[in-house]
JSON list of C-alpha atoms in Angstrom, two decimals:
[
{"chain": "A", "resi": 982, "resn": "MET", "atom": "CA", "xyz": [-17.53, -51.16, -24.64]},
{"chain": "A", "resi": 983, "resn": "ILE", "atom": "CA", "xyz": [-15.19, -48.84, -23.60]},
{"chain": "A", "resi": 984, "resn": "THR", "atom": "CA", "xyz": [-14.80, -46.63, -20.59]},
{"chain": "A", "resi": 985, "resn": "ILE", "atom": "CA", "xyz": [-14.08, -42.72, -20.72]},
{"chain": "A", "resi": 986, "resn": "ASP", "atom": "CA", "xyz": [-14.18, -40.56, -17.99]},
{"chain": "A", "resi": 987, "resn": "GLY", "atom": "CA", "xyz": [-16.04, -43.24, -15.97]},
{"chain": "A", "resi": 988, "resn": "LYS", "atom": "CA", "xyz": [-18.93, -43.61, -18.57]},
{"chain": "A", "resi": 989, "resn": "GLN", "atom": "CA", "xyz": [-19.43, -46.65, -20.60]},
{"chain": "A", "resi": 990, "resn": "ILE", "atom": "CA", "xyz": [-19.48, -46.11, -24.29]},
{"chain": "A", "resi": 991, "resn": "LYS", "atom": "CA", "xyz": [-20.71, -48.44, -26.83]},
{"chain": "A", "resi": 992, "resn": "LEU", "atom": "CA", "xyz": [-19.18, -48.20, -30.13]},
{"chain": "A", "resi": 993, "resn": "GLN", "atom": "CA", "xyz": [-20.87, -49.55, -33.25]},
{"chain": "A", "resi": 994, "resn": "ILE", "atom": "CA", "xyz": [-18.51, -50.45, -35.99]},
{"chain": "A", "resi": 995, "resn": "TRP", "atom": "CA", "xyz": [-18.70, -51.30, -39.67]},
{"chain": "A", "resi": 996, "resn": "ASP", "atom": "CA", "xyz": [-15.81, -52.32, -41.96]},
{"chain": "A", "resi": 997, "resn": "THR", "atom": "CA", "xyz": [-16.33, -51.15, -45.31]},
{"chain": "A", "resi": 998, "resn": "ALA", "atom": "CA", "xyz": [-13.32, -52.85, -46.75]},
{"chain": "A", "resi": 999, "resn": "GLY", "atom": "CA", "xyz": [-12.19, -49.59, -48.71]},
{"chain": "A", "resi": 1000, "resn": "GLN", "atom": "CA", "xyz": [-12.69, -51.31, -52.18]},
{"chain": "A", "resi": 1001, "resn": "GLU", "atom": "CA", "xyz": [-13.59, -49.11, -55.07]},
{"chain": "A", "resi": 1002, "resn": "SER", "atom": "CA", "xyz": [-16.31, -51.66, -55.92]},
{"chain": "A", "resi": 1003, "resn": "PHE", "atom": "CA", "xyz": [-18.18, -50.89, -52.52]},
{"chain": "A", "resi": 1004, "resn": "ARG", "atom": "CA", "xyz": [-17.73, -47.00, -52.64]},
{"chain": "A", "resi": 1005, "resn": "SER", "atom": "CA", "xyz": [-21.54, -46.45, -53.07]},
{"chain": "A", "resi": 1006, "resn": "ILE", "atom": "CA", "xyz": [-22.35, -48.31, -50.21]},
{"chain": "A", "resi": 1007, "resn": "THR", "atom": "CA", "xyz": [-19.39, -46.96, -48.06]},
{"chain": "A", "resi": 1008, "resn": "ARG", "atom": "CA", "xyz": [-21.03, -43.60, -48.87]},
{"chain": "A", "resi": 1009, "resn": "SER", "atom": "CA", "xyz": [-24.37, -44.57, -46.99]},
{"chain": "A", "resi": 1010, "resn": "TYR", "atom": "CA", "xyz": [-22.05, -45.65, -43.90]},
{"chain": "A", "resi": 1011, "resn": "TYR", "atom": "CA", "xyz": [-20.83, -42.05, -43.48]},
{"chain": "A", "resi": 1012, "resn": "ARG", "atom": "CA", "xyz": [-24.54, -40.63, -42.81]},
{"chain": "A", "resi": 1013, "resn": "GLY", "atom": "CA", "xyz": [-25.26, -40.69, -39.16]},
{"chain": "A", "resi": 1014, "resn": "ALA", "atom": "CA", "xyz": [-21.62, -41.49, -38.19]},
{"chain": "A", "resi": 1015, "resn": "ALA", "atom": "CA", "xyz": [-19.84, -39.64, -35.39]},
{"chain": "A", "resi": 1016, "resn": "GLY", "atom": "CA", "xyz": [-16.55, -40.92, -36.54]},
{"chain": "A", "resi": 1017, "resn": "ALA", "atom": "CA", "xyz": [-14.55, -42.80, -38.97]},
{"chain": "A", "resi": 1018, "resn": "LEU", "atom": "CA", "xyz": [-11.03, -44.44, -39.25]},
{"chain": "A", "resi": 1019, "resn": "LEU", "atom": "CA", "xyz": [-9.25, -44.12, -42.65]},
{"chain": "A", "resi": 1020, "resn": "VAL", "atom": "CA", "xyz": [-6.86, -46.87, -42.82]},
{"chain": "A", "resi": 1021, "resn": "TYR", "atom": "CA", "xyz": [-4.09, -47.18, -45.48]},
{"chain": "A", "resi": 1022, "resn": "ASP", "atom": "CA", "xyz": [-1.26, -49.96, -45.79]},
{"chain": "A", "resi": 1023, "resn": "ILE", "atom": "CA", "xyz": [2.00, -48.33, -45.09]},
{"chain": "A", "resi": 1024, "resn": "THR", "atom": "CA", "xyz": [3.58, -51.07, -47.31]},
{"chain": "A", "resi": 1025, "resn": "GLN", "atom": "CA", "xyz": [1.61, -50.28, -50.53]},
{"chain": "A", "resi": 1026, "resn": "ARG", "atom": "CA", "xyz": [1.88, -46.60, -51.50]},
{"chain": "A", "resi": 1027, "resn": "HIS", "atom": "CA", "xyz": [-1.21, -46.62, -53.84]},
{"chain": "A", "resi": 1028, "resn": "THR", "atom": "CA", "xyz": [-3.35, -47.16, -50.87]},
{"chain": "A", "resi": 1029, "resn": "PHE", "atom": "CA", "xyz": [-1.89, -43.84, -49.32]},
{"chain": "A", "resi": 1030, "resn": "ASN", "atom": "CA", "xyz": [-2.39, -42.08, -52.60]},
{"chain": "A", "resi": 1031, "resn": "HIS", "atom": "CA", "xyz": [-5.94, -42.76, -52.71]},
{"chain": "A", "resi": 1032, "resn": "LEU", "atom": "CA", "xyz": [-6.55, -41.28, -49.12]},
{"chain": "A", "resi": 1033, "resn": "THR", "atom": "CA", "xyz": [-7.64, -37.66, -50.43]},
{"chain": "A", "resi": 1034, "resn": "SER", "atom": "CA", "xyz": [-10.62, -39.14, -52.55]},
{"chain": "A", "resi": 1035, "resn": "TRP", "atom": "CA", "xyz": [-11.69, -41.35, -49.55]},
{"chain": "A", "resi": 1036, "resn": "LEU", "atom": "CA", "xyz": [-11.45, -38.36, -47.17]},
{"chain": "A", "resi": 1037, "resn": "GLU", "atom": "CA", "xyz": [-13.42, -36.16, -49.75]},
{"chain": "A", "resi": 1038, "resn": "ASP", "atom": "CA", "xyz": [-16.04, -38.77, -49.62]},
{"chain": "A", "resi": 1039, "resn": "ALA", "atom": "CA", "xyz": [-16.27, -38.99, -45.88]},
{"chain": "A", "resi": 1040, "resn": "ARG", "atom": "CA", "xyz": [-16.31, -35.12, -45.53]},
{"chain": "A", "resi": 1041, "resn": "GLN", "atom": "CA", "xyz": [-19.06, -34.86, -48.26]},
{"chain": "A", "resi": 1042, "resn": "HIS", "atom": "CA", "xyz": [-21.36, -37.42, -47.02]},
{"chain": "A", "resi": 1043, "resn": "SER", "atom": "CA", "xyz": [-21.15, -37.04, -43.19]},
{"chain": "A", "resi": 1044, "resn": "THR", "atom": "CA", "xyz": [-21.74, -34.24, -40.80]},
{"chain": "A", "resi": 1045, "resn": "SER", "atom": "CA", "xyz": [-19.07, -31.54, -40.66]},
{"chain": "A", "resi": 1046, "resn": "ASN", "atom": "CA", "xyz": [-18.09, -32.50, -37.09]},
{"chain": "A", "resi": 1047, "resn": "MET", "atom": "CA", "xyz": [-17.19, -36.20, -37.81]},
{"chain": "A", "resi": 1048, "resn": "VAL", "atom": "CA", "xyz": [-14.00, -37.24, -35.90]},
{"chain": "A", "resi": 1049, "resn": "ILE", "atom": "CA", "xyz": [-11.65, -38.70, -38.69]},
{"chain": "A", "resi": 1050, "resn": "MET", "atom": "CA", "xyz": [-8.59, -40.70, -37.42]},
{"chain": "A", "resi": 1051, "resn": "LEU", "atom": "CA", "xyz": [-5.97, -41.49, -40.11]},
{"chain": "A", "resi": 1052, "resn": "ILE", "atom": "CA", "xyz": [-4.19, -44.81, -39.59]},
{"chain": "A", "resi": 1053, "resn": "GLY", "atom": "CA", "xyz": [-1.15, -46.43, -41.16]},
{"chain": "A", "resi": 1054, "resn": "ASN", "atom": "CA", "xyz": [-1.57, -50.16, -40.75]},
{"chain": "A", "resi": 1055, "resn": "LYS", "atom": "CA", "xyz": [1.05, -52.97, -40.85]},
{"chain": "A", "resi": 1056, "resn": "CYS", "atom": "CA", "xyz": [3.78, -51.04, -38.72]},
{"chain": "A", "resi": 1057, "resn": "ASP", "atom": "CA", "xyz": [5.06, -54.37, -37.98]},
{"chain": "A", "resi": 1058, "resn": "LEU", "atom": "CA", "xyz": [6.43, -54.75, -41.59]},
{"chain": "A", "resi": 1059, "resn": "SER", "atom": "CA", "xyz": [8.72, -51.74, -41.22]},
{"chain": "A", "resi": 1060, "resn": "ALA", "atom": "CA", "xyz": [11.07, -53.26, -43.45]},
{"chain": "A", "resi": 1061, "resn": "ARG", "atom": "CA", "xyz": [8.60, -53.47, -46.27]},
{"chain": "A", "resi": 1062, "resn": "ARG", "atom": "CA", "xyz": [7.32, -49.76, -45.75]},
{"chain": "A", "resi": 1063, "resn": "GLU", "atom": "CA", "xyz": [6.58, -47.61, -48.77]},
{"chain": "A", "resi": 1064, "resn": "VAL", "atom": "CA", "xyz": [5.02, -44.57, -46.58]},
{"chain": "A", "resi": 1065, "resn": "GLN", "atom": "CA", "xyz": [6.80, -42.85, -43.99]},
{"chain": "A", "resi": 1066, "resn": "LYS", "atom": "CA", "xyz": [5.51, -42.18, -40.64]},
{"chain": "A", "resi": 1067, "resn": "GLU", "atom": "CA", "xyz": [6.20, -38.50, -41.25]},
{"chain": "A", "resi": 1068, "resn": "GLU", "atom": "CA", "xyz": [3.97, -38.58, -44.56]},
{"chain": "A", "resi": 1069, "resn": "GLY", "atom": "CA", "xyz": [1.00, -39.95, -42.69]},
{"chain": "A", "resi": 1070, "resn": "GLU", "atom": "CA", "xyz": [1.64, -37.38, -39.89]},
{"chain": "A", "resi": 1071, "resn": "ALA", "atom": "CA", "xyz": [1.90, -34.51, -42.35]},
{"chain": "A", "resi": 1072, "resn": "PHE", "atom": "CA", "xyz": [-1.37, -35.61, -44.19]},
{"chain": "A", "resi": 1073, "resn": "ALA", "atom": "CA", "xyz": [-3.14, -35.68, -41.02]},
{"chain": "A", "resi": 1074, "resn": "ARG", "atom": "CA", "xyz": [-2.02, -32.50, -39.63]},
{"chain": "A", "resi": 1075, "resn": "GLU", "atom": "CA", "xyz": [-2.93, -30.89, -43.01]},
{"chain": "A", "resi": 1076, "resn": "HIS", "atom": "CA", "xyz": [-6.57, -32.31, -43.06]},
{"chain": "A", "resi": 1077, "resn": "GLY", "atom": "CA", "xyz": [-7.10, -31.92, -39.33]},
{"chain": "A", "resi": 1078, "resn": "LEU", "atom": "CA", "xyz": [-6.92, -35.76, -38.51]},
{"chain": "A", "resi": 1079, "resn": "ILE", "atom": "CA", "xyz": [-6.02, -37.70, -35.74]},
{"chain": "A", "resi": 1080, "resn": "PHE", "atom": "CA", "xyz": [-2.99, -40.00, -36.72]},
{"chain": "A", "resi": 1081, "resn": "MET", "atom": "CA", "xyz": [-1.87, -43.23, -35.43]},
{"chain": "A", "resi": 1082, "resn": "GLU", "atom": "CA", "xyz": [0.16, -46.33, -36.85]},
{"chain": "A", "resi": 1083, "resn": "THR", "atom": "CA", "xyz": [-1.10, -49.61, -36.12]},
{"chain": "A", "resi": 1084, "resn": "SER", "atom": "CA", "xyz": [-0.61, -53.31, -36.80]},
{"chain": "A", "resi": 1085, "resn": "ALA", "atom": "CA", "xyz": [-3.75, -55.50, -36.84]},
{"chain": "A", "resi": 1086, "resn": "LYS", "atom": "CA", "xyz": [-1.54, -58.60, -37.02]},
{"chain": "A", "resi": 1087, "resn": "THR", "atom": "CA", "xyz": [0.17, -57.70, -33.49]},
{"chain": "A", "resi": 1088, "resn": "ALA", "atom": "CA", "xyz": [-2.74, -55.62, -32.35]},
{"chain": "A", "resi": 1089, "resn": "ALA", "atom": "CA", "xyz": [-0.14, -52.76, -31.69]},
{"chain": "A", "resi": 1090, "resn": "ASN", "atom": "CA", "xyz": [-2.26, -49.38, -31.13]},
{"chain": "A", "resi": 1091, "resn": "VAL", "atom": "CA", "xyz": [-5.50, -51.23, -32.53]},
{"chain": "A", "resi": 1092, "resn": "GLU", "atom": "CA", "xyz": [-7.50, -50.59, -29.33]},
{"chain": "A", "resi": 1093, "resn": "GLU", "atom": "CA", "xyz": [-5.84, -47.19, -28.59]},
{"chain": "A", "resi": 1094, "resn": "ALA", "atom": "CA", "xyz": [-6.99, -46.22, -31.93]},
{"chain": "A", "resi": 1095, "resn": "PHE", "atom": "CA", "xyz": [-10.87, -46.87, -31.16]},
{"chain": "A", "resi": 1096, "resn": "ILE", "atom": "CA", "xyz": [-10.30, -45.37, -27.73]},
{"chain": "A", "resi": 1097, "resn": "ASN", "atom": "CA", "xyz": [-8.77, -42.22, -29.08]},
{"chain": "A", "resi": 1098, "resn": "THR", "atom": "CA", "xyz": [-11.64, -41.94, -31.57]},
{"chain": "A", "resi": 1099, "resn": "ALA", "atom": "CA", "xyz": [-14.16, -42.24, -29.11]},
{"chain": "A", "resi": 1100, "resn": "ARG", "atom": "CA", "xyz": [-12.52, -39.94, -26.72]},
{"chain": "A", "resi": 1101, "resn": "GLU", "atom": "CA", "xyz": [-12.51, -37.28, -29.20]},
{"chain": "A", "resi": 1102, "resn": "ILE", "atom": "CA", "xyz": [-16.23, -37.90, -30.10]},
{"chain": "A", "resi": 1103, "resn": "TYR", "atom": "CA", "xyz": [-17.04, -37.87, -26.29]},
{"chain": "A", "resi": 1104, "resn": "THR", "atom": "CA", "xyz": [-15.18, -34.71, -25.84]},
{"chain": "A", "resi": 1105, "resn": "LYS", "atom": "CA", "xyz": [-17.08, -33.23, -28.88]},
{"chain": "A", "resi": 1106, "resn": "ILE", "atom": "CA", "xyz": [-20.27, -34.12, -26.85]},
{"chain": "A", "resi": 1107, "resn": "GLN", "atom": "CA", "xyz": [-19.26, -32.31, -23.68]},
{"chain": "A", "resi": 1108, "resn": "GLU", "atom": "CA", "xyz": [-18.37, -29.27, -25.81]},
{"chain": "A", "resi": 1109, "resn": "GLY", "atom": "CA", "xyz": [-21.80, -29.12, -27.31]},
{"chain": "A", "resi": 1110, "resn": "VAL", "atom": "CA", "xyz": [-20.29, -29.61, -30.73]},
{"chain": "A", "resi": 1111, "resn": "PHE", "atom": "CA", "xyz": [-22.67, -33.08, -31.14]},
{"chain": "A", "resi": 1112, "resn": "ASP", "atom": "CA", "xyz": [-25.97, -33.14, -29.77]},
{"chain": "A", "resi": 1113, "resn": "PRO", "atom": "CA", "xyz": [-26.58, -36.40, -28.24]},
{"chain": "A", "resi": 1114, "resn": "THR", "atom": "CA", "xyz": [-30.42, -35.96, -28.28]},
{"chain": "A", "resi": 1115, "resn": "ASN", "atom": "CA", "xyz": [-30.08, -35.74, -32.26]},
{"chain": "A", "resi": 1116, "resn": "GLU", "atom": "CA", "xyz": [-29.53, -39.25, -33.74]},
{"chain": "A", "resi": 1117, "resn": "VAL", "atom": "CA", "xyz": [-28.36, -37.53, -37.17]},
{"chain": "A", "resi": 1118, "resn": "THR", "atom": "CA", "xyz": [-24.94, -36.80, -35.28]},
{"chain": "A", "resi": 1119, "resn": "GLY", "atom": "CA", "xyz": [-24.56, -40.76, -35.13]},
{"chain": "A", "resi": 1120, "resn": "ILE", "atom": "CA", "xyz": [-24.87, -40.67, -31.39]},
{"chain": "A", "resi": 1121, "resn": "LYS", "atom": "CA", "xyz": [-27.46, -42.11, -29.24]},
{"chain": "A", "resi": 1122, "resn": "ILE", "atom": "CA", "xyz": [-28.06, -41.86, -25.34]},
{"chain": "A", "resi": 1123, "resn": "GLY", "atom": "CA", "xyz": [-28.67, -45.63, -23.86]},
{"chain": "A", "resi": 1124, "resn": "PRO", "atom": "CA", "xyz": [-31.55, -46.29, -21.91]},
{"chain": "A", "resi": 1125, "resn": "GLN", "atom": "CA", "xyz": [-31.44, -45.17, -18.06]},
{"chain": "A", "resi": 1126, "resn": "GLY", "atom": "CA", "xyz": [-30.52, -48.09, -15.87]},
{"chain": "A", "resi": 1127, "resn": "SER", "atom": "CA", "xyz": [-28.79, -50.19, -18.73]},
{"chain": "A", "resi": 1128, "resn": "ASN", "atom": "CA", "xyz": [-25.00, -50.96, -18.37]},
{"chain": "A", "resi": 1129, "resn": "SER", "atom": "CA", "xyz": [-24.50, -47.99, -20.78]},
{"chain": "A", "resi": 1130, "resn": "SER", "atom": "CA", "xyz": [-24.30, -44.66, -18.44]},
{"chain": "A", "resi": 1131, "resn": "GLY", "atom": "CA", "xyz": [-23.11, -42.43, -21.04]},
{"chain": "A", "resi": 1132, "resn": "PRO", "atom": "CA", "xyz": [-23.56, -41.49, -24.66]},
{"chain": "A", "resi": 1133, "resn": "SER", "atom": "CA", "xyz": [-23.52, -44.68, -27.21]},
{"chain": "A", "resi": 1134, "resn": "THR", "atom": "CA", "xyz": [-21.66, -43.64, -30.24]},
{"chain": "A", "resi": 1135, "resn": "ARG", "atom": "CA", "xyz": [-22.09, -44.85, -33.51]},
{"chain": "A", "resi": 1136, "resn": "PRO", "atom": "CA", "xyz": [-18.86, -44.03, -35.28]},
{"chain": "A", "resi": 1137, "resn": "ASN", "atom": "CA", "xyz": [-17.79, -45.84, -38.40]},
{"chain": "A", "resi": 1138, "resn": "PRO", "atom": "CA", "xyz": [-14.23, -46.25, -37.23]},
{"chain": "A", "resi": 1139, "resn": "SER", "atom": "CA", "xyz": [-13.35, -49.28, -39.68]},
{"chain": "A", "resi": 1140, "resn": "ALA", "atom": "CA", "xyz": [-13.80, -47.22, -42.79]},
{"chain": "A", "resi": 1141, "resn": "ASN", "atom": "CA", "xyz": [-10.94, -49.08, -44.11]},
{"chain": "A", "resi": 1142, "resn": "THR", "atom": "CA", "xyz": [-9.41, -47.16, -47.19]},
{"chain": "A", "resi": 1143, "resn": "SER", "atom": "CA", "xyz": [-6.68, -49.37, -48.46]},
{"chain": "A", "resi": 1144, "resn": "SER", "atom": "CA", "xyz": [-7.45, -51.08, -51.81]},
{"chain": "A", "resi": 1145, "resn": "GLY", "atom": "CA", "xyz": [-8.12, -54.66, -50.33]},
{"chain": "A", "resi": 1146, "resn": "CYS", "atom": "CA", "xyz": [-7.96, -56.07, -46.72]},
{"chain": "A", "resi": 1147, "resn": "CYS", "atom": "CA", "xyz": [-4.89, -54.88, -44.53]}
]
């Protein structure tokens, strides 16, 4: 649970591992998702090179308004960096994505990545882009009187696009 604008938001998260052998399964997770995190490993260029394919999959199998954040993981290993931060920023800008670098090992920016994705989804709800009464958007309003006083989002923030675990 996170709080955005005083509203409790519950995220439902799936980590699809980003492995090619699970690609068909991953596609089913995009349906009904309000958001996704596409993650590459900054120390392995090939994971960055596969982003276009994963992004095409995400966009093809989701709603057109799905919030997508691009994440360069392992920023704690800057000495082994193969993908420059500017490359990630440029890719995100070119494709209309949010961008951050994180470290799963040190937890740097990990929580912020989920919060920023949820905040963008919440903004789209407020602007009427997402209809919270239509579960196809991946959003579900919690029951009245529950701890969840705001929209409950069902993003797919951990759609990890690296070729293996980060």
